[in-house]
mmCIF file of C-alpha atoms in Angstrom:
data_model
loop_
_atom_site.group_PDB
_atom_site.id
_atom_site.type_symbol
_atom_site.label_atom_id
_atom_site.label_comp_id
_atom_site.label_asym_id
_atom_site.label_seq_id
_atom_site.Cartn_x
_atom_site.Cartn_y
_atom_site.Cartn_z
ATOM 1 C CA MET A 1 58.164 80.281 -87.535
ATOM 2 C CA SER A 2 61.135 78.075 -88.378
ATOM 3 C CA VAL A 3 63.463 78.498 -91.332
ATOM 4 C CA LEU A 4 62.458 75.079 -92.684
ATOM 5 C CA PHE A 5 58.758 75.986 -92.573
ATOM 6 C CA MET A 6 59.565 79.220 -94.411
ATOM 7 C CA LEU A 7 61.464 77.271 -97.086
ATOM 8 C CA PHE A 8 58.572 74.843 -97.468
ATOM 9 C CA GLY A 9 56.248 77.818 -97.882
ATOM 10 C CA ILE A 10 58.451 79.431 -100.544
ATOM 11 C CA LEU A 11 58.716 76.167 -102.494
ATOM 12 C CA PHE A 12 54.950 75.646 -102.203
ATOM 13 C CA CYS A 13 54.209 79.080 -103.699
ATOM 14 C CA VAL A 14 56.825 78.659 -106.438
ATOM 15 C CA CYS A 15 55.309 75.303 -107.439
ATOM 16 C CA LEU A 16 51.799 76.758 -107.689
ATOM 17 C CA ILE A 17 52.925 79.728 -109.785
ATOM 18 C CA THR A 18 55.136 77.556 -111.995
ATOM 19 C CA ALA A 19 52.252 75.142 -112.571
ATOM 20 C CA ASN A 20 50.139 78.053 -113.827
ATOM 21 C CA VAL A 21 52.757 78.953 -116.438
ATOM 22 C CA LEU A 22 53.421 75.360 -117.494
ATOM 23 C CA GLU A 23 49.689 74.631 -117.902
ATOM 24 C CA THR A 24 49.861 76.380 -121.287
ATOM 25 C CA LYS A 25 52.098 73.589 -122.675
ATOM 26 C CA GLN A 26 50.355 70.466 -123.963
ATOM 27 C CA MET A 27 52.560 67.371 -123.951
ATOM 28 C CA ALA A 28 52.053 63.882 -125.352
ATOM 29 C CA PHE A 29 53.482 60.668 -123.908
ATOM 30 C CA GLY A 30 52.380 58.084 -126.432
ATOM 31 C CA PRO A 31 48.572 58.063 -126.400
ATOM 32 C CA VAL A 32 48.413 60.098 -123.166
ATOM 33 C CA THR A 33 48.172 63.885 -123.379
ATOM 34 C CA ILE A 34 48.929 65.997 -120.308
ATOM 35 C CA THR A 35 49.615 69.627 -119.509
ATOM 36 C CA GLY A 36 53.016 70.873 -118.417
ATOM 37 C CA GLY A 37 51.589 71.758 -115.023
ATOM 38 C CA LEU A 38 51.494 68.067 -114.161
ATOM 39 C CA LEU A 39 55.292 68.154 -113.899
ATOM 40 C CA VAL A 40 55.244 70.396 -110.832
ATOM 41 C CA PHE A 41 51.728 70.683 -109.370
ATOM 42 C CA PRO A 42 51.845 67.344 -107.467
ATOM 43 C CA VAL A 43 54.871 68.695 -105.588
ATOM 44 C CA SER A 44 52.503 71.109 -103.824
ATOM 45 C CA TYR A 45 50.576 68.126 -102.447
ATOM 46 C CA ILE A 46 53.804 66.501 -101.283
ATOM 47 C CA ILE A 47 54.769 69.706 -99.457
ATOM 48 C CA ASN A 48 51.262 69.880 -97.990
ATOM 49 C CA ASP A 49 51.707 66.322 -96.688
ATOM 50 C CA CYS A 50 55.095 67.144 -95.140
ATOM 51 C CA VAL A 51 53.870 70.312 -93.419
ATOM 52 C CA CYS A 52 50.698 68.674 -92.086
ATOM 53 C CA GLU A 53 52.643 65.640 -90.838
ATOM 54 C CA VAL A 54 55.289 67.668 -89.006
ATOM 55 C CA TRP A 55 53.502 70.869 -87.886
ATOM 56 C CA GLY A 56 49.835 69.853 -88.093
ATOM 57 C CA PHE A 57 46.710 71.024 -89.868
ATOM 58 C CA ARG A 58 46.882 74.612 -88.587
ATOM 59 C CA ARG A 59 50.236 75.273 -90.251
ATOM 60 C CA ALA A 60 49.036 73.510 -93.411
ATOM 61 C CA ARG A 61 45.965 75.774 -93.406
ATOM 62 C CA LEU A 62 48.195 78.853 -93.223
ATOM 63 C CA LEU A 63 50.385 77.492 -96.022
ATOM 64 C CA ILE A 64 47.391 76.855 -98.293
ATOM 65 C CA TRP A 65 45.992 80.362 -97.859
ATOM 66 C CA VAL A 66 49.401 81.982 -98.420
ATOM 67 C CA GLY A 67 49.848 79.883 -101.566
ATOM 68 C CA PHE A 68 46.392 80.902 -102.744
ATOM 69 C CA ALA A 69 47.151 84.599 -102.165
ATOM 70 C CA MET A 70 50.516 84.472 -103.983
ATOM 71 C CA ASN A 71 49.013 82.572 -106.909
ATOM 72 C CA PHE A 72 46.143 85.060 -107.094
ATOM 73 C CA LEU A 73 48.581 87.995 -107.177
ATOM 74 C CA PHE A 74 50.596 86.345 -109.936
ATOM 75 C CA VAL A 75 47.516 85.721 -112.075
ATOM 76 C CA MET A 76 46.156 89.232 -111.511
ATOM 77 C CA PHE A 77 49.443 90.971 -112.385
ATOM 78 C CA GLY A 78 49.829 88.707 -115.420
ATOM 79 C CA ALA A 79 46.316 89.578 -116.571
ATOM 80 C CA LEU A 80 47.005 93.297 -116.051
ATOM 81 C CA ALA A 81 50.222 93.162 -118.073
ATOM 82 C CA ASP A 82 48.418 91.193 -120.788
ATOM 83 C CA ALA A 83 45.622 93.786 -120.961
ATOM 84 C CA ILE A 84 47.975 96.770 -121.377
ATOM 85 C CA PRO A 85 48.716 97.387 -125.103
ATOM 86 C CA GLY A 86 52.199 96.374 -126.164
ATOM 87 C CA ALA A 87 54.826 98.769 -127.489
ATOM 88 C CA PRO A 88 54.798 99.388 -131.269
ATOM 89 C CA TYR A 89 57.964 97.313 -131.722
ATOM 90 C CA TRP A 90 56.738 94.478 -129.514
ATOM 91 C CA THR A 91 56.140 91.284 -131.507
ATOM 92 C CA GLY A 92 55.474 88.830 -128.708
ATOM 93 C CA ASP A 93 51.821 89.607 -127.985
ATOM 94 C CA SER A 94 50.437 86.230 -129.048
ATOM 95 C CA GLY A 95 52.992 84.246 -127.041
ATOM 96 C CA PHE A 96 52.603 86.458 -123.972
ATOM 97 C CA HIS A 97 48.823 86.171 -124.153
ATOM 98 C CA ALA A 98 49.051 82.380 -124.459
ATOM 99 C CA VAL A 99 50.938 82.245 -121.133
ATOM 100 C CA PHE A 100 49.361 85.057 -119.120
ATOM 101 C CA GLY A 101 45.947 85.568 -120.717
ATOM 102 C CA LEU A 102 44.247 83.012 -118.516
ATOM 103 C CA ALA A 103 40.493 83.088 -119.075
ATOM 104 C CA PRO A 104 38.552 84.200 -115.954
ATOM 105 C CA ARG A 105 36.547 80.972 -116.027
ATOM 106 C CA VAL A 106 39.691 78.818 -116.020
ATOM 107 C CA ALA A 107 41.369 80.973 -113.363
ATOM 108 C CA GLY A 108 38.309 80.818 -111.102
ATOM 109 C CA ALA A 109 38.009 77.049 -111.540
ATOM 110 C CA SER A 110 41.711 76.647 -110.752
ATOM 111 C CA PHE A 111 41.481 78.696 -107.546
ATOM 112 C CA VAL A 112 38.384 76.883 -106.244
ATOM 113 C CA ALA A 113 39.774 73.446 -107.144
ATOM 114 C CA PHE A 114 43.090 74.225 -105.447
ATOM 115 C CA LEU A 115 41.414 75.236 -102.185
ATOM 116 C CA VAL A 116 39.055 72.253 -102.137
ATOM 117 C CA GLY A 117 41.727 69.692 -103.018
ATOM 118 C CA SER A 118 44.425 71.104 -100.734
ATOM 119 C CA PHE A 119 42.199 71.352 -97.664
ATOM 120 C CA ILE A 120 40.821 67.844 -98.188
ATOM 121 C CA ASN A 121 44.395 66.576 -98.516
ATOM 122 C CA ALA A 122 45.442 68.272 -95.259
ATOM 123 C CA TYR A 123 42.297 67.173 -93.383
ATOM 124 C CA VAL A 124 42.712 63.524 -94.390
ATOM 125 C CA MET A 125 46.406 63.587 -93.403
ATOM 126 C CA SER A 126 45.542 65.071 -90.014
ATOM 127 C CA ARG A 127 42.673 62.718 -89.176
ATOM 128 C CA MET A 128 44.489 59.593 -90.363
ATOM 129 C CA LYS A 129 47.556 60.478 -88.295
ATOM 130 C CA LEU A 130 45.381 60.598 -85.180
ATOM 131 C CA SER A 131 43.531 57.377 -85.987
ATOM 132 C CA GLN A 132 46.776 55.530 -86.842
ATOM 133 C CA GLY A 133 48.701 56.844 -83.854
ATOM 134 C CA GLY A 134 51.330 58.406 -86.090
ATOM 135 C CA ARG A 135 52.157 55.152 -87.895
ATOM 136 C CA HIS A 136 51.901 54.390 -91.631
ATOM 137 C CA PHE A 137 52.858 57.803 -93.011
ATOM 138 C CA SER A 138 53.157 56.375 -96.523
ATOM 139 C CA VAL A 139 49.578 55.084 -96.454
ATOM 140 C CA ARG A 140 48.069 58.400 -95.414
ATOM 141 C CA ALA A 141 50.298 60.373 -97.798
ATOM 142 C CA VAL A 142 48.979 58.372 -100.758
ATOM 143 C CA ALA A 143 45.379 58.213 -99.493
ATOM 144 C CA SER A 144 45.229 61.973 -98.864
ATOM 145 C CA THR A 145 46.646 62.647 -102.326
ATOM 146 C CA VAL A 146 44.093 60.386 -104.018
ATOM 147 C CA LEU A 147 41.199 62.116 -102.243
ATOM 148 C CA GLY A 148 42.626 65.615 -102.634
ATOM 149 C CA GLU A 149 43.518 65.226 -106.306
ATOM 150 C CA THR A 150 40.152 63.579 -107.037
ATOM 151 C CA ALA A 151 38.321 66.514 -105.459
ATOM 152 C CA ASP A 152 40.573 68.969 -107.312
ATOM 153 C CA SER A 153 39.855 67.314 -110.673
ATOM 154 C CA LEU A 154 36.118 66.892 -109.989
ATOM 155 C CA VAL A 155 35.877 70.634 -109.342
ATOM 156 C CA PHE A 156 38.298 71.957 -111.961
ATOM 157 C CA PHE A 157 37.433 70.102 -115.147
ATOM 158 C CA PRO A 158 33.627 70.544 -115.119
ATOM 159 C CA LEU A 159 33.942 74.217 -114.121
ATOM 160 C CA ALA A 160 36.730 75.055 -116.572
ATOM 161 C CA LEU A 161 36.025 72.793 -119.535
ATOM 162 C CA SER A 162 32.318 71.955 -119.659
ATOM 163 C CA GLY A 163 31.095 72.968 -123.094
ATOM 164 C CA VAL A 164 34.643 72.683 -124.429
ATOM 165 C CA VAL A 165 35.387 69.028 -123.691
ATOM 166 C CA PRO A 166 32.520 66.596 -124.433
ATOM 167 C CA MET A 167 30.933 65.329 -121.229
ATOM 168 C CA SER A 168 31.491 61.772 -122.420
ATOM 169 C CA GLN A 169 35.250 62.438 -122.284
ATOM 170 C CA MET A 170 35.209 64.137 -118.892
ATOM 171 C CA PRO A 171 35.358 60.999 -116.682
ATOM 172 C CA SER A 172 38.409 59.592 -118.495
ATOM 173 C CA LEU A 173 40.133 62.984 -118.316
ATOM 174 C CA ILE A 174 39.514 63.233 -114.564
ATOM 175 C CA ILE A 175 40.574 59.635 -113.886
ATOM 176 C CA SER A 176 43.770 59.950 -115.919
ATOM 177 C CA GLN A 177 44.766 63.119 -114.036
ATOM 178 C CA VAL A 178 44.161 61.503 -110.646
ATOM 179 C CA VAL A 179 46.052 58.334 -111.597
ATOM 180 C CA LEU A 180 49.059 60.207 -112.996
ATOM 181 C CA LYS A 181 49.302 62.576 -110.019
ATOM 182 C CA THR A 182 48.994 59.682 -107.571
ATOM 183 C CA LEU A 183 51.730 57.768 -109.388
ATOM 184 C CA TYR A 184 53.871 60.893 -109.088
ATOM 185 C CA GLU A 185 53.335 60.828 -105.309
ATOM 186 C CA VAL A 186 54.173 57.128 -105.117
ATOM 187 C CA VAL A 187 57.407 57.540 -107.099
ATOM 188 C CA ALA A 188 58.435 60.474 -104.896
ATOM 189 C CA LEU A 189 57.393 58.719 -101.674
ATOM 190 C CA PRO A 190 60.871 57.440 -100.616
ATOM 191 C CA LEU A 191 62.213 61.003 -100.813
ATOM 192 C CA THR A 192 59.125 62.386 -99.059
ATOM 193 C CA VAL A 193 59.579 59.941 -96.164
ATOM 194 C CA ARG A 194 63.217 60.971 -95.731
ATOM 195 C CA VAL A 195 62.342 64.670 -95.830
ATOM 196 C CA VAL A 196 59.654 64.189 -93.166
ATOM 197 C CA ARG A 197 62.002 62.224 -90.891
ATOM 198 C CA PHE A 198 64.755 64.807 -91.246
ATOM 199 C CA THR A 199 62.346 67.698 -90.611
ATOM 200 C CA LYS A 200 60.909 66.075 -87.482
ATOM 201 C CA ARG A 201 64.386 65.521 -86.060
ATOM 202 C CA HIS A 202 65.638 68.978 -87.013
ATOM 203 C CA GLU A 203 62.575 70.830 -85.727
ATOM 204 C CA GLY A 204 61.791 68.605 -82.750
ATOM 205 C CA GLU A 205 58.166 68.683 -83.936
ATOM 206 C CA ASP A 206 55.627 65.926 -84.495
ATOM 207 C CA VAL A 207 52.217 67.528 -84.018
ATOM 208 C CA TYR A 208 48.997 65.582 -83.414
ATOM 209 C CA ASP A 209 45.893 67.664 -84.108
ATOM 210 C CA ARG A 210 43.944 66.908 -80.955
ATOM 211 C CA GLY A 211 41.124 69.288 -80.136
ATOM 212 C CA ILE A 212 41.807 71.757 -82.955
ATOM 213 C CA SER A 213 39.362 73.604 -85.184
ATOM 214 C CA TYR A 214 39.250 72.438 -88.789
ATOM 215 C CA ASN A 215 37.546 75.644 -89.863
ATOM 216 C CA ILE A 216 39.492 76.557 -93.010
ATOM 217 C CA PHE A 217 38.929 80.286 -92.411
ATOM 218 C CA ASN A 218 40.465 80.270 -88.926
ATOM 219 C CA VAL A 219 43.852 81.423 -90.256
ATOM 220 C CA ARG A 220 44.884 83.066 -86.986
ATOM 221 C CA GLY A 221 44.691 79.752 -85.162
ATOM 222 C CA ILE A 222 48.225 78.590 -85.899
#
């Protein structure tokens, strides 16, 4: 494994864990309300795009599962620390619980949505690169994000918030999340393109996924 791939992997895991913490903050931009996680979570899709473009679907698959495992460990240790009674002089229970007391339903929805969205993103990137002969990176980066983020939102919000958010409000919530995250990708696209070009030159890699298995559980096939 290269040093650059390792750094991408570290940043990917940090973004996922940071998004979990920031999700507890609700922010308003005029009439639009978003969670703090929106500040960093789209970066994980950008990293996914870069890894899949340079090293191919198999490395992206490994990255996704490692990110899932690290995020799972973080949530489990946070839940354990939250469940242990605080010291008599400790006065921060309510704040700590607000950050680390993630409800099992929300945590489960987040994990499933992440896997579905991330693998769809990587698959679309891989297949479009083959069909386009390696051209039009910007098009497939945006298209894969739209499909991946749409799948993520379609899984997460009904699983996590049905019964809490009225079903009549669910479509607008999903659409707004997809639009905002896609705009994030578009704004960051010039930087993403430069990072991909630099990484290809530095690594001497530009993988085309011909004849590979897209089985998401085939982690050894890297």
